[in-house]
mmCIF file of C-alpha atoms in Angstrom:
data_model
loop_
_atom_site.group_PDB
_atom_site.id
_atom_site.type_symbol
_atom_site.label_atom_id
_atom_site.label_comp_id
_atom_site.label_asym_id
_atom_site.label_seq_id
_atom_site.Cartn_x
_atom_site.Cartn_y
_atom_site.Cartn_z
ATOM 1 C CA MET P 282 -77.023 52.962 -126.622
ATOM 2 C CA ASN P 283 -77.078 55.504 -123.773
ATOM 3 C CA ILE P 284 -75.117 54.497 -120.644
ATOM 4 C CA VAL P 285 -76.421 55.763 -117.225
ATOM 5 C CA GLN P 286 -73.582 56.566 -115.138
ATOM 6 C CA VAL P 287 -74.277 56.530 -111.592
ATOM 7 C CA SER P 288 -72.446 59.317 -109.711
ATOM 8 C CA ARG P 289 -70.231 57.874 -106.428
ATOM 9 C CA PRO P 290 -71.304 59.449 -103.249
ATOM 10 C CA SER P 291 -68.704 61.694 -101.840
ATOM 11 C CA LEU P 292 -66.344 61.340 -98.920
ATOM 12 C CA SER P 293 -68.780 63.498 -96.402
ATOM 13 C CA GLU P 294 -71.902 61.722 -97.676
ATOM 14 C CA GLN P 295 -70.163 58.370 -96.868
ATOM 15 C CA VAL P 296 -69.083 59.007 -93.646
ATOM 16 C CA GLN P 297 -72.694 60.708 -92.958
ATOM 17 C CA ASP P 298 -74.157 57.565 -94.228
ATOM 18 C CA ALA P 299 -71.856 55.425 -91.949
ATOM 19 C CA LEU P 300 -72.794 57.653 -88.814
ATOM 20 C CA VAL P 301 -76.287 57.297 -89.642
ATOM 21 C CA SER P 302 -76.454 53.517 -90.170
ATOM 22 C CA GLN P 303 -74.139 52.756 -87.127
ATOM 23 C CA PRO P 304 -75.586 53.167 -83.709
ATOM 24 C CA SER P 305 -73.244 55.723 -81.674
ATOM 25 C CA PHE P 306 -71.427 54.900 -78.414
ATOM 26 C CA LEU P 307 -74.319 56.453 -76.371
ATOM 27 C CA ASP P 308 -76.909 54.366 -78.334
ATOM 28 C CA ARG P 309 -75.120 51.085 -77.564
ATOM 29 C CA ALA P 310 -74.321 52.088 -74.180
ATOM 30 C CA TRP P 311 -78.008 52.805 -73.307
ATOM 31 C CA SER P 312 -79.113 49.478 -75.012
ATOM 32 C CA PHE P 313 -76.803 47.840 -72.508
ATOM 33 C CA ILE P 314 -78.298 49.358 -69.451
ATOM 34 C CA ARG P 315 -81.820 49.583 -70.589
ATOM 35 C CA SER P 316 -82.928 45.742 -70.504
ATOM 36 C CA PRO P 317 -81.874 44.997 -66.987
ATOM 37 C CA PHE P 318 -82.801 48.248 -65.669
ATOM 38 C CA ASP P 319 -86.359 48.262 -66.955
ATOM 39 C CA ALA P 320 -86.845 44.917 -65.379
ATOM 40 C CA LEU P 321 -85.279 46.409 -61.804
ATOM 41 C CA VAL P 322 -87.693 49.161 -61.675
ATOM 42 C CA SER P 323 -90.784 47.554 -63.238
ATOM 43 C CA ILE P 324 -93.913 47.207 -61.111
ATOM 44 C CA PRO P 325 -93.497 43.533 -60.408
ATOM 45 C CA ALA P 326 -89.993 43.779 -59.134
ATOM 46 C CA LEU P 327 -90.849 46.610 -57.021
ATOM 47 C CA SER P 328 -94.101 45.197 -55.774
ATOM 48 C CA ILE P 329 -91.938 42.874 -53.131
ATOM 49 C CA LEU P 330 -91.255 46.102 -51.286
ATOM 50 C CA ALA P 331 -95.202 46.211 -50.225
ATOM 51 C CA ILE P 332 -95.601 42.688 -49.248
ATOM 52 C CA PRO P 333 -96.134 43.154 -45.641
ATOM 53 C CA ALA P 334 -98.538 45.283 -46.002
ATOM 54 C CA PHE P 335 -101.130 42.883 -47.846
ATOM 55 C CA SER P 336 -102.296 39.501 -46.821
ATOM 56 C CA SER P 337 -101.268 35.924 -47.447
ATOM 57 C CA TRP P 338 -102.680 35.511 -51.069
ATOM 58 C CA TRP P 339 -101.604 38.935 -52.394
ATOM 59 C CA THR P 340 -98.166 37.958 -50.878
ATOM 60 C CA SER P 341 -98.102 35.063 -52.584
ATOM 61 C CA ILE P 342 -98.843 37.230 -55.907
ATOM 62 C CA ASN P 343 -96.445 39.333 -55.445
ATOM 63 C CA LEU P 344 -93.698 36.826 -54.787
ATOM 64 C CA LEU P 345 -94.593 34.770 -58.224
ATOM 65 C CA PHE P 346 -94.577 38.264 -60.045
ATOM 66 C CA PHE P 347 -91.066 39.304 -58.538
ATOM 67 C CA TYR P 348 -89.751 35.607 -59.225
ATOM 68 C CA LEU P 349 -91.139 35.905 -62.860
ATOM 69 C CA THR P 350 -89.196 39.431 -63.212
ATOM 70 C CA TRP P 351 -86.269 38.150 -61.437
ATOM 71 C CA SER P 352 -85.942 35.111 -63.635
ATOM 72 C CA THR P 353 -86.451 36.956 -66.570
ATOM 73 C CA LEU P 354 -83.588 39.316 -66.058
ATOM 74 C CA ILE P 355 -81.282 36.799 -65.078
ATOM 75 C CA LEU P 356 -82.065 34.501 -68.464
ATOM 76 C CA SER P 357 -81.855 37.537 -70.536
ATOM 77 C CA ASN P 358 -78.560 38.989 -69.513
ATOM 78 C CA SER P 359 -75.266 38.034 -68.697
ATOM 79 C CA PRO P 360 -74.763 37.618 -64.984
ATOM 80 C CA LEU P 361 -71.724 39.878 -64.868
ATOM 81 C CA LYS P 362 -74.032 42.557 -66.499
ATOM 82 C CA VAL P 363 -76.639 42.234 -64.053
ATOM 83 C CA GLU P 364 -74.455 42.139 -61.030
ATOM 84 C CA LEU P 365 -72.627 45.308 -62.445
ATOM 85 C CA LEU P 366 -75.547 47.177 -62.888
ATOM 86 C CA GLY P 367 -77.098 46.311 -60.007
ATOM 87 C CA THR P 368 -74.389 47.067 -57.757
ATOM 88 C CA LEU P 369 -73.888 50.711 -59.675
ATOM 89 C CA ALA P 370 -77.650 51.308 -59.351
ATOM 90 C CA THR P 371 -77.624 50.400 -55.332
ATOM 91 C CA ARG P 372 -74.844 52.892 -55.003
ATOM 92 C CA VAL P 373 -76.337 55.577 -56.629
ATOM 93 C CA ILE P 374 -79.526 55.440 -55.155
ATOM 94 C CA PHE P 375 -78.692 54.686 -51.712
ATOM 95 C CA TYR P 376 -75.532 56.539 -51.602
ATOM 96 C CA ILE P 377 -74.764 59.147 -54.080
ATOM 97 C CA LEU P 378 -78.206 60.697 -54.598
ATOM 98 C CA PRO P 379 -79.038 61.347 -50.913
ATOM 99 C CA SER P 380 -75.758 62.251 -50.350
ATOM 100 C CA ILE P 381 -76.156 64.948 -53.257
ATOM 101 C CA GLY P 382 -79.477 66.213 -51.867
ATOM 102 C CA PHE P 383 -77.816 66.878 -48.490
ATOM 103 C CA LEU P 384 -75.148 68.984 -50.126
ATOM 104 C CA VAL P 385 -77.697 70.940 -52.270
ATOM 105 C CA PHE P 386 -79.922 71.123 -48.671
ATOM 106 C CA ASP P 387 -76.803 72.629 -47.049
ATOM 107 C CA ILE P 388 -75.587 74.963 -49.584
ATOM 108 C CA ALA P 389 -79.346 76.420 -50.377
ATOM 109 C CA LEU P 390 -80.461 76.543 -47.028
ATOM 110 C CA PRO P 391 -77.233 76.988 -44.845
ATOM 111 C CA SER P 392 -78.910 79.051 -41.912
ATOM 112 C CA LEU P 393 -81.546 76.385 -41.710
ATOM 113 C CA ALA P 394 -79.056 73.577 -42.238
ATOM 114 C CA ILE P 395 -76.418 74.994 -39.295
ATOM 115 C CA ASN P 396 -79.129 74.219 -36.721
ATOM 116 C CA ILE P 397 -79.305 70.765 -37.088
ATOM 117 C CA LYS P 398 -75.719 70.071 -37.620
ATOM 118 C CA GLU P 399 -73.801 68.394 -35.018
ATOM 119 C CA GLN P 400 -71.037 70.731 -35.253
ATOM 120 C CA GLY P 401 -72.631 73.717 -36.624
ATOM 121 C CA GLU P 402 -71.246 75.948 -39.032
ATOM 122 C CA VAL P 403 -67.806 74.174 -39.439
ATOM 123 C CA ALA P 404 -69.987 70.769 -40.900
ATOM 124 C CA LEU P 405 -71.228 72.965 -43.772
ATOM 125 C CA ALA P 406 -69.360 72.375 -47.006
ATOM 126 C CA LEU P 407 -68.774 75.999 -47.931
ATOM 127 C CA SER P 408 -67.639 77.392 -44.552
ATOM 128 C CA LYS P 409 -64.485 78.956 -44.152
ATOM 129 C CA GLU P 410 -63.003 76.152 -42.115
ATOM 130 C CA GLN P 411 -63.940 74.181 -45.153
ATOM 131 C CA ASP P 412 -62.193 76.877 -47.633
ATOM 132 C CA GLY P 413 -65.253 78.119 -48.377
ATOM 133 C CA LYS P 414 -64.691 77.462 -52.356
ATOM 134 C CA PHE P 415 -66.550 75.457 -54.768
ATOM 135 C CA GLY P 416 -63.549 73.892 -55.890
ATOM 136 C CA LYS P 417 -62.916 72.205 -52.983
ATOM 137 C CA LEU P 418 -66.164 70.684 -52.939
ATOM 138 C CA TRP P 419 -65.976 69.758 -56.284
ATOM 139 C CA LYS P 420 -62.799 67.911 -55.825
ATOM 140 C CA VAL P 421 -64.642 65.927 -52.885
ATOM 141 C CA VAL P 422 -67.639 65.244 -55.130
ATOM 142 C CA ILE P 423 -65.775 64.028 -58.163
ATOM 143 C CA ILE P 424 -63.134 62.008 -56.118
ATOM 144 C CA SER P 425 -65.858 60.424 -54.091
ATOM 145 C CA CYS P 426 -68.144 59.327 -57.171
ATOM 146 C CA GLY P 427 -64.754 58.211 -58.714
ATOM 147 C CA ASN P 428 -63.881 56.003 -55.949
ATOM 148 C CA VAL P 429 -67.520 54.404 -56.064
ATOM 149 C CA LEU P 430 -67.105 53.811 -59.582
ATOM 150 C CA GLY P 431 -63.381 52.512 -59.177
ATOM 151 C CA SER P 432 -64.928 49.922 -56.640
ATOM 152 C CA VAL P 433 -67.483 48.599 -59.394
ATOM 153 C CA ILE P 434 -64.810 48.460 -61.727
ATOM 154 C CA LEU P 435 -62.531 46.498 -59.159
ATOM 155 C CA GLN P 436 -65.354 44.090 -58.438
ATOM 156 C CA THR P 437 -66.068 43.697 -62.247
ATOM 157 C CA GLY P 438 -62.248 42.679 -62.409
ATOM 158 C CA VAL P 439 -62.752 40.127 -59.557
ATOM 159 C CA GLU P 440 -65.639 38.446 -61.313
ATOM 160 C CA ILE P 441 -63.750 38.323 -64.627
ATOM 161 C CA LEU P 442 -60.596 37.017 -62.738
ATOM 162 C CA PHE P 443 -62.814 34.309 -61.108
ATOM 163 C CA THR P 444 -64.719 33.013 -64.022
ATOM 164 C CA ASP P 445 -62.577 33.855 -67.254
ATOM 165 C CA VAL P 446 -58.900 33.411 -65.848
ATOM 166 C CA PHE P 447 -59.373 30.992 -62.993
ATOM 167 C CA HIS P 448 -62.303 29.164 -64.484
ATOM 168 C CA ILE P 449 -64.050 28.816 -61.074
ATOM 169 C CA ARG P 450 -67.371 29.915 -59.804
ATOM 170 C CA SER P 451 -68.316 33.506 -59.593
ATOM 171 C CA ALA P 452 -67.459 35.620 -56.228
ATOM 172 C CA ILE P 453 -71.331 36.474 -55.834
ATOM 173 C CA ARG P 454 -74.267 33.716 -56.779
ATOM 174 C CA ILE P 455 -76.068 34.681 -59.365
ATOM 175 C CA THR P 456 -79.281 32.210 -60.235
ATOM 176 C CA THR P 457 -82.933 32.622 -60.719
ATOM 177 C CA SER P 458 -83.661 31.088 -57.472
ATOM 178 C CA LEU P 459 -84.742 33.698 -54.898
ATOM 179 C CA PRO P 460 -82.710 33.335 -51.376
ATOM 180 C CA LEU P 461 -84.998 32.306 -48.396
ATOM 181 C CA PRO P 462 -85.850 35.007 -45.708
ATOM 182 C CA TRP P 463 -83.363 33.026 -43.073
ATOM 183 C CA SER P 464 -80.871 32.906 -45.481
ATOM 184 C CA ILE P 465 -80.956 36.702 -46.244
ATOM 185 C CA ILE P 466 -80.908 37.522 -42.467
ATOM 186 C CA LYS P 467 -77.994 35.107 -41.775
ATOM 187 C CA GLY P 468 -76.074 36.534 -44.721
ATOM 188 C CA LEU P 469 -76.630 40.161 -43.743
ATOM 189 C CA SER P 470 -76.011 39.624 -40.106
ATOM 190 C CA SER P 471 -72.502 37.967 -40.804
ATOM 191 C CA GLY P 472 -71.506 39.952 -43.693
ATOM 192 C CA LEU P 473 -71.943 43.044 -41.441
ATOM 193 C CA LEU P 474 -70.025 41.277 -38.440
ATOM 194 C CA LEU P 475 -67.056 40.411 -40.520
ATOM 195 C CA ARG P 476 -67.299 44.201 -42.200
ATOM 196 C CA GLU P 477 -66.668 45.323 -38.504
ATOM 197 C CA ILE P 478 -63.904 43.315 -37.739
ATOM 198 C CA LEU P 479 -62.102 44.094 -41.205
ATOM 199 C CA THR P 480 -62.667 47.712 -40.965
ATOM 200 C CA TYR P 481 -61.633 47.854 -37.387
ATOM 201 C CA ALA P 482 -58.174 45.599 -38.047
ATOM 202 C CA ILE P 483 -57.182 47.639 -41.437
ATOM 203 C CA HIS P 484 -58.072 50.941 -39.887
ATOM 204 C CA CYS P 485 -56.399 50.665 -36.913
ATOM 205 C CA TYR P 486 -53.251 48.756 -37.710
ATOM 206 C CA VAL P 487 -52.665 49.953 -41.042
ATOM 207 C CA LEU P 488 -54.138 53.426 -41.598
ATOM 208 C CA HIS P 489 -53.255 54.608 -38.454
ATOM 209 C CA GLU P 490 -49.565 53.213 -38.420
ATOM 210 C CA ALA P 491 -46.984 55.629 -39.679
ATOM 211 C CA ARG P 492 -44.708 53.137 -41.284
ATOM 212 C CA PHE P 493 -47.212 52.526 -43.978
ATOM 213 C CA SER P 494 -47.569 54.924 -47.288
ATOM 214 C CA ALA P 495 -51.407 54.355 -46.689
ATOM 215 C CA SER P 496 -51.700 55.967 -43.450
ATOM 216 C CA ARG P 497 -49.610 59.246 -44.576
ATOM 217 C CA HIS P 498 -52.243 59.388 -47.676
ATOM 218 C CA HIS P 499 -55.367 58.607 -45.143
ATOM 219 C CA ALA P 500 -54.260 61.431 -43.009
ATOM 220 C CA GLN P 501 -53.687 63.968 -45.552
ATOM 221 C CA TRP P 502 -57.029 63.130 -47.556
ATOM 222 C CA GLN P 503 -59.765 62.109 -45.170
ATOM 223 C CA HIS P 504 -58.470 63.278 -41.852
ATOM 224 C CA ALA P 505 -57.609 66.641 -43.402
ATOM 225 C CA VAL P 506 -61.221 67.362 -43.607
ATOM 226 C CA PRO P 507 -62.287 69.918 -40.736
ATOM 227 C CA ALA P 508 -65.662 68.190 -39.987
ATOM 228 C CA PRO P 509 -67.793 65.223 -41.747
ATOM 229 C CA TYR P 510 -70.521 66.206 -44.273
ATOM 230 C CA SER P 511 -71.945 64.521 -46.862
ATOM 231 C CA MET P 512 -69.586 62.751 -49.428
ATOM 232 C CA ILE P 513 -66.599 62.407 -47.459
ATOM 233 C CA ALA P 514 -67.402 58.748 -46.282
ATOM 234 C CA HIS P 515 -65.922 57.823 -49.930
ATOM 235 C CA TYR P 516 -63.349 60.917 -50.278
ATOM 236 C CA ASP P 517 -60.023 59.259 -49.647
ATOM 237 C CA HIS P 518 -57.099 58.413 -51.637
ATOM 238 C CA PRO P 519 -57.597 55.540 -53.751
ATOM 239 C CA LEU P 520 -55.019 53.139 -51.851
ATOM 240 C CA PRO P 521 -56.427 53.784 -48.388
ATOM 241 C CA TYR P 522 -60.079 53.725 -49.841
ATOM 242 C CA ILE P 523 -59.644 50.198 -51.348
ATOM 243 C CA LEU P 524 -58.134 48.972 -47.930
ATOM 244 C CA HIS P 525 -60.798 50.954 -45.684
ATOM 245 C CA VAL P 526 -63.901 50.667 -47.985
ATOM 246 C CA PHE P 527 -63.766 48.374 -50.639
ATOM 247 C CA LEU P 528 -62.239 45.395 -49.062
ATOM 248 C CA PRO P 529 -64.147 45.203 -45.692
ATOM 249 C CA SER P 530 -67.395 45.919 -47.563
ATOM 250 C CA TYR P 531 -66.877 43.190 -50.753
ATOM 251 C CA LEU P 532 -64.722 40.666 -49.013
ATOM 252 C CA PRO P 533 -67.742 39.275 -46.643
ATOM 253 C CA ALA P 534 -69.714 38.958 -49.736
ATOM 254 C CA VAL P 535 -67.061 36.961 -51.346
ATOM 255 C CA VAL P 536 -66.341 34.826 -48.319
ATOM 256 C CA PHE P 537 -69.859 33.793 -47.542
ATOM 257 C CA ARG P 538 -70.782 33.880 -51.527
ATOM 258 C CA PHE P 539 -74.018 35.908 -50.975
ATOM 259 C CA HIS P 540 -76.707 35.629 -53.426
ATOM 260 C CA LEU P 541 -76.753 38.735 -55.603
ATOM 261 C CA LEU P 542 -80.217 39.839 -53.768
ATOM 262 C CA THR P 543 -78.635 39.477 -50.610
ATOM 263 C CA TYR P 544 -75.646 41.398 -51.801
ATOM 264 C CA LEU P 545 -77.727 44.469 -53.022
ATOM 265 C CA MET P 546 -79.669 44.610 -49.661
ATOM 266 C CA TYR P 547 -76.345 44.548 -47.844
ATOM 267 C CA LEU P 548 -74.973 47.038 -50.160
ATOM 268 C CA ALA P 549 -78.107 49.298 -49.796
ATOM 269 C CA LEU P 550 -77.447 49.204 -45.903
ATOM 270 C CA ILE P 551 -73.988 49.957 -45.960
ATOM 271 C CA SER P 552 -74.469 52.974 -48.301
ATOM 272 C CA LEU P 553 -77.708 54.236 -46.335
ATOM 273 C CA GLU P 554 -75.163 53.638 -43.182
ATOM 274 C CA GLU P 555 -72.270 55.765 -45.052
ATOM 275 C CA THR P 556 -74.947 58.278 -46.180
ATOM 276 C CA PHE P 557 -75.981 59.200 -42.750
ATOM 277 C CA ALA P 558 -73.369 58.766 -40.381
ATOM 278 C CA TYR P 559 -71.190 61.067 -42.731
ATOM 279 C CA SER P 560 -74.150 63.736 -43.103
ATOM 280 C CA GLY P 561 -73.177 65.624 -40.103
ATOM 281 C CA TYR P 562 -76.559 66.114 -38.893
ATOM 282 C CA ASN P 563 -77.442 65.479 -35.263
ATOM 283 C CA VAL P 564 -81.165 64.622 -36.385
ATOM 284 C CA LEU P 565 -80.908 60.862 -37.564
ATOM 285 C CA PRO P 566 -83.569 58.181 -38.243
ATOM 286 C CA SER P 567 -82.172 55.940 -35.372
ATOM 287 C CA GLY P 568 -80.798 57.491 -32.072
ATOM 288 C CA PHE P 569 -78.846 54.578 -30.873
ATOM 289 C CA VAL P 570 -77.555 53.145 -34.302
ATOM 290 C CA LEU P 571 -76.982 55.859 -36.782
ATOM 291 C CA GLY P 572 -76.799 58.310 -34.260
ATOM 292 C CA GLY P 573 -74.162 56.602 -32.354
ATOM 293 C CA ILE P 574 -72.128 55.942 -35.441
ATOM 294 C CA ALA P 575 -72.337 59.356 -36.730
ATOM 295 C CA ARG P 576 -70.812 60.567 -33.218
ATOM 296 C CA ARG P 577 -68.420 58.010 -32.918
ATOM 297 C CA GLN P 578 -66.924 59.054 -36.783
ATOM 298 C CA GLU P 579 -67.169 62.647 -35.873
ATOM 299 C CA ARG P 580 -65.082 62.056 -32.765
ATOM 300 C CA HIS P 581 -62.508 60.196 -34.872
ATOM 301 C CA LEU P 582 -62.067 62.382 -37.644
ATOM 302 C CA MET P 583 -62.241 65.683 -35.310
ATOM 303 C CA GLY P 584 -60.571 64.756 -32.196
ATOM 304 C CA SER P 585 -57.955 61.947 -31.365
ATOM 305 C CA GLU P 586 -57.286 59.395 -33.829
ATOM 306 C CA SER P 587 -56.522 56.815 -31.219
ATOM 307 C CA GLY P 588 -59.770 55.059 -31.377
ATOM 308 C CA ASN P 589 -63.394 54.562 -32.838
ATOM 309 C CA PHE P 590 -61.824 52.785 -35.679
ATOM 310 C CA GLY P 591 -64.750 50.378 -36.441
ATOM 311 C CA CYS P 592 -68.052 51.003 -38.290
ATOM 312 C CA TRP P 593 -70.851 50.315 -35.566
ATOM 313 C CA GLY P 594 -68.208 50.476 -32.589
ATOM 314 C CA LEU P 595 -68.710 46.642 -31.549
ATOM 315 C CA CYS P 596 -64.789 46.184 -31.943
ATOM 316 C CA ASP P 597 -64.057 49.362 -30.218
ATOM 317 C CA LEU P 598 -66.052 47.929 -27.307
ATOM 318 C CA ALA P 599 -64.362 44.985 -27.086
ATOM 319 C CA MET P 600 -60.633 46.231 -27.856
ATOM 320 C CA ARG P 601 -61.288 49.379 -25.314
ATOM 321 C CA THR P 602 -60.530 51.772 -27.923
ATOM 322 C CA ASN P 603 -63.767 54.067 -27.580
ATOM 323 C CA LEU P 604 -64.017 57.944 -27.947
ATOM 324 C CA GLY P 605 -66.763 59.162 -25.642
ATOM 325 C CA SER P 606 -69.776 56.722 -25.400
ATOM 326 C CA ASP P 607 -70.008 52.914 -26.580
ATOM 327 C CA VAL P 608 -72.610 51.225 -28.320
ATOM 328 C CA LEU P 609 -74.310 49.958 -24.850
ATOM 329 C CA GLU P 610 -74.275 53.841 -23.555
ATOM 330 C CA ASP P 611 -76.109 54.620 -26.715
ATOM 331 C CA MET P 612 -78.734 52.072 -26.295
ATOM 332 C CA ARG P 613 -79.311 53.015 -22.849
ATOM 333 C CA ASP P 614 -79.711 56.601 -23.552
ATOM 334 C CA GLU P 615 -81.943 55.910 -26.369
ATOM 335 C CA ALA P 616 -84.036 53.492 -24.104
ATOM 336 C CA GLN P 617 -84.171 56.076 -21.659
ATOM 337 C CA THR P 618 -85.665 58.946 -24.130
ATOM 338 C CA ASN P 619 -88.288 56.572 -25.091
ATOM 339 C CA ASP P 620 -89.260 55.517 -22.040
ATOM 340 C CA VAL P 621 -89.531 59.198 -21.116
ATOM 341 C CA GLY P 622 -91.205 60.029 -24.182
ATOM 342 C CA GLU P 623 -93.899 57.301 -23.659
ATOM 343 C CA LYS P 624 -94.282 58.476 -20.183
ATOM 344 C CA ALA P 625 -94.904 62.149 -21.108
ATOM 345 C CA LYS P 626 -97.294 60.857 -23.856
ATOM 346 C CA GLY P 627 -99.245 58.974 -21.253
ATOM 347 C CA LYS P 628 -99.253 61.842 -18.699
ATOM 348 C CA THR P 629 -100.827 63.927 -21.463
ATOM 349 C CA LYS P 630 -103.596 61.330 -22.255
ATOM 350 C CA THR P 631 -104.391 61.305 -18.542
ATOM 351 C CA THR P 632 -104.473 64.988 -18.201
ATOM 352 C CA ARG P 633 -107.097 65.416 -21.405
ATOM 353 C CA ARG P 634 -109.351 62.930 -19.774
ATOM 354 C CA LYS P 635 -109.355 64.571 -16.496
ATOM 355 C CA ARG P 636 -110.312 67.824 -18.312
ATOM 356 C CA SER P 637 -112.969 66.260 -20.316
ATOM 357 C CA ARG P 638 -114.635 64.820 -17.460
ATOM 358 C CA LYS P 639 -114.783 67.874 -15.761
#
């Protein structure tokens, strides 16, 4: 009787089989991200952006598709997973990517960038005043991105604390139903107003009070930058960053318990504001909003630290801590500029008509 001996696989073969059979960490991470990300960037989800351009029946179809996509996203994934990835994606799309794009533009075309920088060469990331070294620039980029990631981790910790430890409802409302337009407008306006108040109070009475250690860290980190440029908005020591950026942005969403969609819109507005306000450019989409915010931030960082503590300048106007022009003056200047521009266009059209008649 012949006995067939089966050879046992070697140790290296066993390790190889285990590696092949078990998904890698990257595979598990990608599968964790893929399903909600596919739903977020799908055509039905993005179609809501085109709603104002179509008729009422097409609007209803888009809303229906968006509702189905949103419901599928919520029902097929855990609420924490959707909130975490949505928050991170919003920060990446509306802050990190545009800021890195501005940095690449400043480095690749410095002669062109210097002409649209409010502070000229000083505001270039590789200027002599900024140490002119890639090492310092990488430090700013890594710390800024690290603070953004840290804020998402803190937000995740708060949600776990609420739901798993205290066994209460989540800080951000995540449901299959969509928020109504009025509730979105109300949430955004109330959230931005509370953020302005919190930013002013913490910035003025904590980060600029010498008796607090956070004040010293804030002065040695963000205020050590000669002039603002992209990525500076989130460049700070972790302690003042949490007090100055994370808490004023996140607490309004918790206090008013935003719907997740409202929170993502709110976070997108804040991210765009930070991107443009700290970019250092004097050519911005809106003169009296973003332009005024940028000028006030520059005066605070570069000049006296005794004013311009808020984001939008409303609290500085009320508390008389403005440095330079205030919000009302920016609005008047912008109105006058637009009025002059409209008159110039009108005169040009009139002149052309007269010439055509002749």
